[in-house]
Short mmCIF file of C-alpha atoms and ligand atoms in Angstrom, two decimals:
data_model
loop_
_atom_site.label_atom_id
_atom_site.label_comp_id
_atom_site.label_asym_id
_atom_site.label_seq_id
_atom_site.Cartn_x
_atom_site.Cartn_y
_atom_site.Cartn_z
CA MET A 981 -48.99 -33.93 143.71
CA ILE A 982 -45.86 -34.41 141.58
CA PRO A 983 -47.10 -35.38 138.08
CA HIS A 984 -45.73 -38.48 136.41
CA ALA A 985 -45.29 -36.67 133.08
CA LYS A 986 -45.42 -33.04 132.00
CA PRO A 987 -44.58 -31.39 128.67
CA LEU A 988 -42.34 -28.31 128.93
CA LEU A 989 -43.72 -25.63 126.62
CA GLY A 990 -42.56 -22.02 126.55
CA LYS A 991 -42.93 -18.70 124.84
CA GLU A 992 -41.04 -20.03 121.80
CA GLU A 993 -43.76 -22.59 121.08
CA GLU A 994 -46.52 -20.04 121.79
CA ASP A 995 -45.03 -17.48 119.42
CA ARG A 996 -44.59 -20.01 116.62
CA VAL A 997 -48.14 -21.30 116.94
CA LEU A 998 -49.51 -17.74 116.87
CA GLU A 999 -47.47 -17.09 113.74
CA VAL A 1000 -49.09 -20.08 112.07
CA LEU A 1001 -52.60 -19.04 113.15
CA ARG A 1002 -52.04 -15.53 111.82
CA SER A 1003 -50.61 -16.85 108.54
CA GLY A 1004 -53.73 -18.88 107.82
CA MET A 1005 -51.53 -21.81 106.68
CA LEU A 1006 -52.93 -24.26 109.20
CA ALA A 1007 -52.55 -27.60 107.43
CA ALA A 1008 -49.72 -27.89 104.89
CA GLY A 1009 -47.08 -25.23 105.40
CA SER A 1010 -43.43 -24.35 105.57
CA TYR A 1011 -42.98 -25.47 109.19
CA VAL A 1012 -43.79 -29.04 108.24
CA GLN A 1013 -40.94 -29.03 105.72
CA GLU A 1014 -38.64 -27.24 108.13
CA PHE A 1015 -39.41 -29.72 110.89
CA GLU A 1016 -38.61 -32.61 108.53
CA GLU A 1017 -35.41 -30.84 107.48
CA GLN A 1018 -34.24 -30.24 111.06
CA PHE A 1019 -35.20 -33.70 112.27
CA LYS A 1020 -33.32 -35.49 109.51
CA ARG A 1021 -30.34 -33.18 109.98
CA TYR A 1022 -30.29 -34.02 113.72
CA HIS A 1023 -30.05 -37.70 112.74
CA ASP A 1024 -27.87 -37.24 109.68
CA SER A 1025 -30.53 -39.18 107.76
CA LYS A 1026 -31.44 -38.71 104.11
CA TYR A 1027 -35.22 -38.43 104.40
CA ALA A 1028 -37.84 -37.48 106.99
CA ILE A 1029 -41.59 -37.51 106.43
CA ALA A 1030 -43.78 -35.93 109.12
CA THR A 1031 -46.98 -37.77 110.05
CA SER A 1032 -50.05 -37.31 112.23
CA SER A 1033 -48.72 -39.67 114.95
CA GLY A 1034 -46.17 -42.31 115.81
CA THR A 1035 -48.77 -44.97 115.13
CA THR A 1036 -49.45 -43.74 111.60
CA ALA A 1037 -45.69 -43.46 110.97
CA LEU A 1038 -45.29 -47.16 111.86
CA HIS A 1039 -48.24 -48.15 109.70
CA VAL A 1040 -46.99 -46.45 106.54
CA ILE A 1041 -43.44 -47.78 107.00
CA LEU A 1042 -44.76 -51.35 106.92
CA GLN A 1043 -47.05 -50.66 104.00
CA ALA A 1044 -44.35 -48.84 102.02
CA LEU A 1045 -42.16 -51.94 102.39
CA GLY A 1046 -44.91 -54.05 100.90
CA ILE A 1047 -45.41 -55.93 104.16
CA GLY A 1048 -49.00 -57.17 104.25
CA ALA A 1049 -51.31 -60.16 104.33
CA GLY A 1050 -49.47 -63.43 104.89
CA ASP A 1051 -46.30 -61.73 106.13
CA LYS A 1052 -44.85 -62.10 109.59
CA VAL A 1053 -43.14 -59.35 111.56
CA ILE A 1054 -41.19 -60.20 114.68
CA THR A 1055 -41.59 -57.79 117.58
CA THR A 1056 -41.67 -57.43 121.35
CA PRO A 1057 -44.70 -58.30 123.49
CA TYR A 1058 -43.63 -55.52 125.84
CA SER A 1059 -44.42 -52.13 124.34
CA PHE A 1060 -47.21 -49.64 123.89
CA ILE A 1061 -50.00 -51.29 121.88
CA ALA A 1062 -49.36 -49.16 118.78
CA THR A 1063 -46.22 -51.15 117.91
CA ALA A 1064 -48.22 -54.32 117.33
CA ASN A 1065 -51.34 -52.55 116.05
CA ALA A 1066 -49.34 -51.14 113.14
CA ILE A 1067 -48.41 -54.70 112.10
CA LEU A 1068 -52.10 -55.65 112.14
CA TYR A 1069 -53.14 -52.49 110.25
CA ALA A 1070 -50.72 -53.53 107.50
CA GLY A 1071 -52.47 -56.91 107.38
CA ALA A 1072 -49.42 -58.81 108.62
CA THR A 1073 -49.07 -61.10 111.64
CA PRO A 1074 -46.93 -60.28 114.65
CA VAL A 1075 -44.53 -62.86 116.08
CA PHE A 1076 -43.89 -61.91 119.69
CA VAL A 1077 -40.50 -62.75 121.19
CA ASP A 1078 -39.65 -62.31 124.84
CA ILE A 1079 -37.60 -59.49 126.33
CA ASP A 1080 -34.24 -59.41 128.06
CA PRO A 1081 -34.64 -59.45 131.87
CA ALA A 1082 -32.02 -56.71 132.40
CA THR A 1083 -32.83 -54.19 129.65
CA TYR A 1084 -36.53 -55.00 128.99
CA ASN A 1085 -35.78 -54.75 125.27
CA LEU A 1086 -36.19 -57.54 122.71
CA SER A 1087 -33.98 -60.44 123.72
CA PRO A 1088 -31.43 -61.32 121.01
CA SER A 1089 -31.40 -64.97 122.05
CA ALA A 1090 -35.21 -65.13 121.85
CA LEU A 1091 -34.96 -63.44 118.44
CA ASN A 1092 -32.46 -66.05 117.34
CA THR A 1093 -34.90 -68.82 118.25
CA ALA A 1094 -37.83 -67.01 116.58
CA VAL A 1095 -36.08 -66.64 113.21
CA LYS A 1096 -35.47 -70.39 113.18
CA ASP A 1097 -39.13 -71.10 114.02
CA HIS A 1098 -40.37 -68.49 111.53
CA PRO A 1099 -37.83 -68.45 108.68
CA GLU A 1100 -40.38 -66.69 106.46
CA ALA A 1101 -40.53 -63.61 108.74
CA LYS A 1102 -39.89 -60.47 106.70
CA ALA A 1103 -38.89 -57.96 109.33
CA VAL A 1104 -38.15 -57.34 112.98
CA LEU A 1105 -39.74 -54.24 114.50
CA ILE A 1106 -37.64 -53.33 117.50
CA VAL A 1107 -38.58 -50.85 120.21
CA HIS A 1108 -36.04 -48.83 122.17
CA LEU A 1109 -38.16 -49.15 125.27
CA PHE A 1110 -38.24 -46.46 127.97
CA GLY A 1111 -35.46 -44.59 126.11
CA LEU A 1112 -32.87 -47.38 126.25
CA PRO A 1113 -31.43 -48.44 122.88
CA ALA A 1114 -31.94 -52.13 122.11
CA ASP A 1115 -28.96 -54.50 121.86
CA MET A 1116 -28.11 -53.43 118.31
CA ASP A 1117 -24.90 -55.41 117.70
CA ALA A 1118 -26.58 -58.71 118.44
CA ILE A 1119 -29.80 -57.78 116.61
CA LEU A 1120 -27.92 -56.57 113.52
CA GLU A 1121 -25.91 -59.78 113.42
CA ILE A 1122 -29.04 -61.98 113.52
CA ALA A 1123 -30.93 -59.78 111.05
CA ASN A 1124 -28.06 -59.83 108.57
CA LYS A 1125 -27.62 -63.56 108.87
CA TYR A 1126 -31.32 -64.29 108.26
CA ASN A 1127 -32.08 -61.47 105.85
CA LEU A 1128 -34.53 -59.75 108.18
CA ILE A 1129 -35.40 -56.11 107.61
CA ILE A 1130 -34.82 -54.06 110.77
CA LEU A 1131 -37.44 -51.43 111.59
CA GLU A 1132 -37.23 -49.21 114.64
CA ASP A 1133 -39.95 -47.86 116.90
CA CYS A 1134 -38.20 -44.85 118.45
CA ALA A 1135 -41.32 -43.34 120.02
CA GLN A 1136 -39.65 -43.39 123.46
CA ALA A 1137 -36.04 -42.76 122.49
CA HIS A 1138 -35.49 -39.44 120.66
CA GLY A 1139 -31.78 -38.70 120.83
CA ALA A 1140 -30.76 -42.01 122.44
CA THR A 1141 -27.53 -43.51 121.12
CA TYR A 1142 -25.92 -46.94 120.83
CA GLN A 1143 -22.15 -46.67 120.53
CA GLU A 1144 -22.53 -43.00 119.61
CA GLN A 1145 -25.01 -43.78 116.80
CA LYS A 1146 -28.50 -42.32 117.15
CA VAL A 1147 -31.43 -44.72 117.30
CA GLY A 1148 -33.58 -44.45 114.22
CA THR A 1149 -30.54 -44.83 111.94
CA PHE A 1150 -29.87 -48.56 112.34
CA GLY A 1151 -32.75 -50.04 110.38
CA LYS A 1152 -34.36 -49.63 106.98
CA ALA A 1153 -36.78 -47.07 108.43
CA SER A 1154 -37.81 -45.77 111.83
CA ALA A 1155 -40.80 -44.10 113.45
CA PHE A 1156 -40.91 -41.44 116.17
CA SER A 1157 -43.85 -40.03 118.13
CA PHE A 1158 -44.39 -36.51 119.44
CA TYR A 1159 -47.25 -37.22 121.81
CA PRO A 1160 -47.17 -34.87 124.86
CA THR A 1161 -45.64 -37.42 127.27
CA LYS A 1162 -42.69 -38.24 124.95
CA ASN A 1163 -39.22 -36.73 125.22
CA ILE A 1164 -40.36 -33.94 122.87
CA THR A 1165 -43.87 -33.15 121.66
CA SER A 1166 -45.78 -31.52 118.83
CA GLY A 1167 -49.19 -32.11 120.46
CA GLU A 1168 -49.94 -35.14 118.34
CA GLY A 1169 -47.46 -36.05 115.65
CA GLY A 1170 -44.91 -38.46 114.33
CA ILE A 1171 -42.16 -38.82 111.74
CA VAL A 1172 -40.61 -41.46 109.51
CA LEU A 1173 -36.84 -41.50 109.00
CA THR A 1174 -35.17 -43.46 106.21
CA ASP A 1175 -32.18 -43.39 103.87
CA ASP A 1176 -34.09 -45.31 101.21
CA SER A 1177 -35.56 -43.13 98.43
CA MET A 1178 -38.16 -45.78 97.49
CA ILE A 1179 -39.52 -45.84 101.04
CA GLU A 1180 -39.55 -42.07 101.27
CA GLU A 1181 -41.45 -41.76 98.01
CA LYS A 1182 -44.05 -44.36 98.99
CA VAL A 1183 -44.50 -43.00 102.52
CA ARG A 1184 -45.01 -39.47 101.19
CA ILE A 1185 -47.74 -40.65 98.87
CA LEU A 1186 -49.39 -42.91 101.48
CA VAL A 1187 -49.67 -40.20 104.14
CA ASN A 1188 -51.22 -37.82 101.61
CA GLN A 1189 -54.27 -39.74 100.32
CA GLY A 1190 -52.25 -41.72 97.80
CA GLN A 1191 -51.59 -38.69 95.66
CA ARG A 1192 -48.39 -37.27 94.23
CA GLN A 1193 -50.28 -34.78 92.13
CA ARG A 1194 -53.41 -33.21 93.57
CA TYR A 1195 -56.59 -35.23 92.91
CA TYR A 1196 -54.72 -38.00 91.09
CA HIS A 1197 -54.68 -40.95 93.49
CA GLU A 1198 -52.31 -43.71 92.48
CA MET A 1199 -53.01 -45.81 95.56
CA VAL A 1200 -55.51 -45.92 98.41
CA GLY A 1201 -53.69 -43.75 100.90
CA TYR A 1202 -54.54 -42.05 104.14
CA ASN A 1203 -54.76 -38.61 105.65
CA TYR A 1204 -51.78 -39.08 107.96
CA ARG A 1205 -50.30 -35.62 107.43
CA MET A 1206 -48.79 -33.46 110.16
CA THR A 1207 -50.27 -29.96 110.36
CA ASN A 1208 -48.29 -26.72 110.26
CA ILE A 1209 -49.51 -25.96 113.81
CA HIS A 1210 -48.10 -29.20 115.17
CA ALA A 1211 -44.88 -28.78 113.20
CA ALA A 1212 -44.42 -25.28 114.67
CA ILE A 1213 -44.49 -26.76 118.18
CA GLY A 1214 -42.25 -29.67 117.17
CA LEU A 1215 -39.68 -27.36 115.63
CA GLU A 1216 -39.22 -25.42 118.86
CA GLN A 1217 -39.21 -28.60 120.93
CA LEU A 1218 -36.52 -30.18 118.75
CA LYS A 1219 -34.19 -27.29 119.62
CA LYS A 1220 -34.61 -28.25 123.28
CA LEU A 1221 -34.33 -32.03 122.87
CA ASP A 1222 -30.70 -32.36 123.98
CA LEU A 1223 -31.35 -30.15 127.00
CA PHE A 1224 -34.47 -32.10 127.97
CA ASN A 1225 -32.64 -35.40 127.61
CA GLN A 1226 -29.70 -34.11 129.64
CA LYS A 1227 -32.12 -33.24 132.44
CA ARG A 1228 -33.79 -36.66 132.23
CA ILE A 1229 -30.37 -38.32 132.43
CA GLU A 1230 -29.41 -36.18 135.46
CA ASN A 1231 -32.70 -37.01 137.18
CA ALA A 1232 -32.12 -40.71 136.53
CA LYS A 1233 -28.58 -40.43 137.88
CA PHE A 1234 -29.94 -38.87 141.05
CA TYR A 1235 -32.30 -41.82 141.47
CA ASP A 1236 -29.51 -44.31 140.65
CA ASP A 1237 -27.33 -42.73 143.33
CA HIS A 1238 -29.97 -42.14 146.00
CA ILE A 1239 -32.76 -44.68 145.80
CA VAL A 1240 -31.80 -47.43 148.23
CA ASN A 1241 -34.56 -49.84 149.14
CA PRO A 1242 -34.16 -53.62 149.26
CA CYS A 1243 -37.74 -54.10 147.98
CA ILE A 1244 -36.99 -52.18 144.78
CA GLN A 1245 -34.94 -52.94 141.67
CA LYS A 1246 -33.72 -49.94 139.64
CA PRO A 1247 -33.37 -49.85 135.82
CA VAL A 1248 -29.99 -50.55 134.19
CA SER A 1249 -28.16 -48.76 131.39
CA PRO A 1250 -25.44 -50.97 129.85
CA PRO A 1251 -22.17 -49.27 128.82
CA GLY A 1252 -22.06 -47.80 125.31
CA ARG A 1253 -25.68 -46.74 125.34
CA ARG A 1254 -27.13 -43.31 126.00
CA HIS A 1255 -30.39 -44.05 127.80
CA VAL A 1256 -32.66 -40.99 127.50
CA TYR A 1257 -35.08 -42.13 130.23
CA HIS A 1258 -38.46 -41.66 128.64
CA GLN A 1259 -39.39 -43.67 131.72
CA TYR A 1260 -37.53 -44.54 134.90
CA THR A 1261 -39.12 -47.87 135.66
CA LEU A 1262 -38.76 -49.66 138.98
CA LYS A 1263 -39.44 -53.34 139.50
CA MET A 1264 -40.78 -54.86 142.72
CA LYS A 1265 -42.99 -57.48 144.30
CA ASN A 1266 -46.35 -56.30 145.69
CA ARG A 1267 -46.70 -53.43 143.30
CA ASP A 1268 -50.23 -52.56 144.42
CA ALA A 1269 -49.11 -51.79 147.95
CA PHE A 1270 -46.38 -49.53 146.57
CA THR A 1271 -48.69 -47.59 144.22
CA THR A 1272 -51.21 -47.07 147.05
CA TYR A 1273 -48.30 -45.69 149.08
CA LEU A 1274 -47.24 -43.37 146.23
CA ASP A 1275 -50.84 -42.13 145.89
CA ALA A 1276 -50.97 -41.40 149.60
CA ASN A 1277 -47.71 -39.45 149.33
CA GLY A 1278 -48.65 -37.36 146.30
CA ILE A 1279 -46.22 -38.96 143.84
CA GLY A 1280 -47.50 -39.56 140.31
CA TYR A 1281 -46.58 -42.82 138.62
CA GLY A 1282 -47.40 -44.91 135.56
CA ILE A 1283 -47.71 -48.65 134.96
CA HIS A 1284 -45.86 -49.36 131.73
CA TYR A 1285 -47.49 -51.78 131.08
CA PRO A 1286 -50.04 -53.68 133.17
CA LEU A 1287 -50.61 -56.30 130.42
CA ILE A 1288 -48.25 -57.57 127.75
CA ILE A 1289 -49.61 -57.06 124.25
CA PRO A 1290 -50.57 -60.71 123.54
CA ALA A 1291 -52.56 -60.77 126.80
CA GLN A 1292 -54.62 -57.70 125.92
CA PRO A 1293 -58.34 -58.41 125.42
CA ALA A 1294 -58.05 -57.20 121.82
CA TYR A 1295 -55.25 -59.68 121.12
CA LYS A 1296 -55.52 -62.71 123.31
CA ASN A 1297 -57.71 -64.79 120.99
CA MET A 1298 -55.35 -64.48 118.02
CA ALA A 1299 -53.28 -67.53 117.12
CA ALA A 1300 -50.12 -65.40 117.37
CA CYS A 1301 -50.91 -64.74 121.04
CA SER A 1302 -51.08 -68.30 122.34
CA GLY A 1303 -47.50 -68.56 123.62
CA THR A 1304 -45.91 -67.54 126.88
CA TRP A 1305 -43.45 -64.74 127.43
CA PRO A 1306 -42.36 -65.25 131.03
CA VAL A 1307 -39.89 -62.36 131.31
CA ALA A 1308 -42.36 -59.86 129.88
CA GLU A 1309 -45.23 -61.24 131.97
CA ASP A 1310 -43.18 -60.91 135.14
CA LEU A 1311 -42.29 -57.29 134.33
CA ALA A 1312 -45.95 -56.43 133.63
CA ASP A 1313 -46.78 -57.61 137.15
CA SER A 1314 -43.96 -55.74 138.86
CA CYS A 1315 -43.20 -52.46 137.05
CA VAL A 1316 -43.82 -48.90 138.23
CA SER A 1317 -42.53 -45.82 136.42
CA ILE A 1318 -41.78 -42.80 138.60
CA PRO A 1319 -41.54 -39.17 137.39
CA VAL A 1320 -38.26 -38.45 135.53
CA HIS A 1321 -39.37 -35.62 133.22
CA PRO A 1322 -37.32 -32.41 132.84
CA ALA A 1323 -39.84 -30.23 134.71
CA LEU A 1324 -38.95 -31.85 138.06
CA SER A 1325 -37.27 -29.57 140.60
CA GLN A 1326 -34.48 -30.65 142.95
CA SER A 1327 -36.99 -30.58 145.79
CA ASP A 1328 -39.34 -32.87 143.81
CA LEU A 1329 -36.45 -35.30 143.30
CA THR A 1330 -35.46 -35.21 146.96
CA THR A 1331 -39.06 -35.78 148.03
CA ILE A 1332 -39.49 -38.72 145.65
CA VAL A 1333 -36.27 -40.37 146.88
CA GLU A 1334 -37.22 -39.85 150.51
CA VAL A 1335 -40.70 -41.29 150.02
CA ILE A 1336 -39.36 -44.31 148.13
CA ASN A 1337 -36.56 -44.99 150.61
CA ASN A 1338 -39.05 -44.90 153.49
CA TYR A 1339 -41.26 -47.53 151.86
CA ARG A 1340 -41.35 -50.86 153.67
C1 LIG B 2448 -46.25 -43.53 121.98
C2 LIG B 2448 -45.82 -44.75 121.30
C3 LIG B 2448 -46.26 -45.07 120.01
C4 LIG B 2448 -47.37 -44.35 119.31
O1 LIG B 2448 -47.18 -43.01 119.14
P1 LIG B 2448 -48.48 -42.06 118.99
O2 LIG B 2448 -47.87 -40.78 118.53
O3 LIG B 2448 -49.14 -41.97 120.31
O4 LIG B 2448 -49.35 -42.66 117.95
C5 LIG B 2448 -45.73 -46.20 119.40
N1 LIG B 2448 -44.82 -46.96 120.01
C6 LIG B 2448 -44.37 -46.69 121.25
C7 LIG B 2448 -43.34 -47.57 121.85
C8 LIG B 2448 -44.87 -45.59 121.95
O5 LIG B 2448 -44.43 -45.34 123.18
#
C-alpha cells in the first residue's frame, strides 16, 4: 500500500525533541522564539507568532483585525473546513464565492461580483489551495479598488511563490499550518505572519490568554500557544522545506509527463507561479469506480473535498449557504488526490503511473 501522505521525520527532529524533554522547558521555550525567527526570516516578514494550529492562527488574525459580529468575510467554498470555521469563530459571516475551473482557487471574476453584492464586506480570506498560489494580481486589484483587507490561508502552500513572491506576504496577515500531512509539520501547530505591528501585538496577547504581563488579562484570550516540543520539530522541518517542495514538484512533473488517460484531467500550474503540490488532484467522471480501482491496486488517495463547505451538514442551514457554486460543486464530485509527498520512491511513482494509465 502506497500511503497518500507521510511526514518525513529524521534524527534531527528526534534529537531536538529529546533536548527539549531533557531541558524540562516543555511549553514556552527558546525553540518557539527561534521557530518564529526562522519562519519570518524565510518569508522576509516583520513578525511571526507561533500558534497551536492553523485553525487557531486564522481565528486570532480575524479577531486581531476587529472582524466580528455583523461583519462579512469573502472566502472560497472549496477548502478545508477550518477556513470558514475561523470566520464563524470570530462571529462574522462568510460570503462564499465560486472557484476558477482551471486553478480551483477563488475566482477573481466571482470575487468582483461578490464585492458589488456585498459592498460592506471587510476582508477576503483567500486560500492557496493544494499548494497553488491564487491569482494575486487580479485579487489585489479588486481588493485595492474596493478597500478589502486581504488575508491568506497558506496552510497548504508553504514556500509557494507568485511571481517570485512567497505566499503569506501579499495580505495584511497570513496563517500557516504544520499538521502532519502539510508540506512541513510540527505535529500540531500553526503560525501567523504579518508586517503590521498592531496585528502582531494583538495576536500575541490573544494566543496567550489575553495577557501581556502574567496574570493581568486585558482581554478574553485563548490558550493557542505553540509548545517548545512542537517548535523543536518545526524548526528542523523548516530547514528541509525547500528540499521537500523540490521533491513534490519533481513528483508532480513526473505525473504531468507520464499520466496519460483520456478519462482523467491533470492539475494545471499557470506560468509565474511556483506550485508546491500539497496535493496532486485529478479530476474525472465516475470517481467511485476509480477509487475502488485504486484501493484494489494498493494506491492511497484522498478526496479533497467530498462536499463544498456550504453543503456541509454543519453549514447548510445558514443563510450564507443558500446559493449555488457550480464550479466548486462539480470539483467536489470529481476530485481525487494521489500521493505526491516527498517520501515516494521512483518505483512508487512508476507503479502509480502504470496503475492510473491502465484504468479504463
Ligand atoms: C490544514 C488546513 C487548515 C487548518 O490547519 P490545522 O493546523 O489543521 O488547524 C486551514 N486551512 C486549510 C486550507 C488547511 O488545509
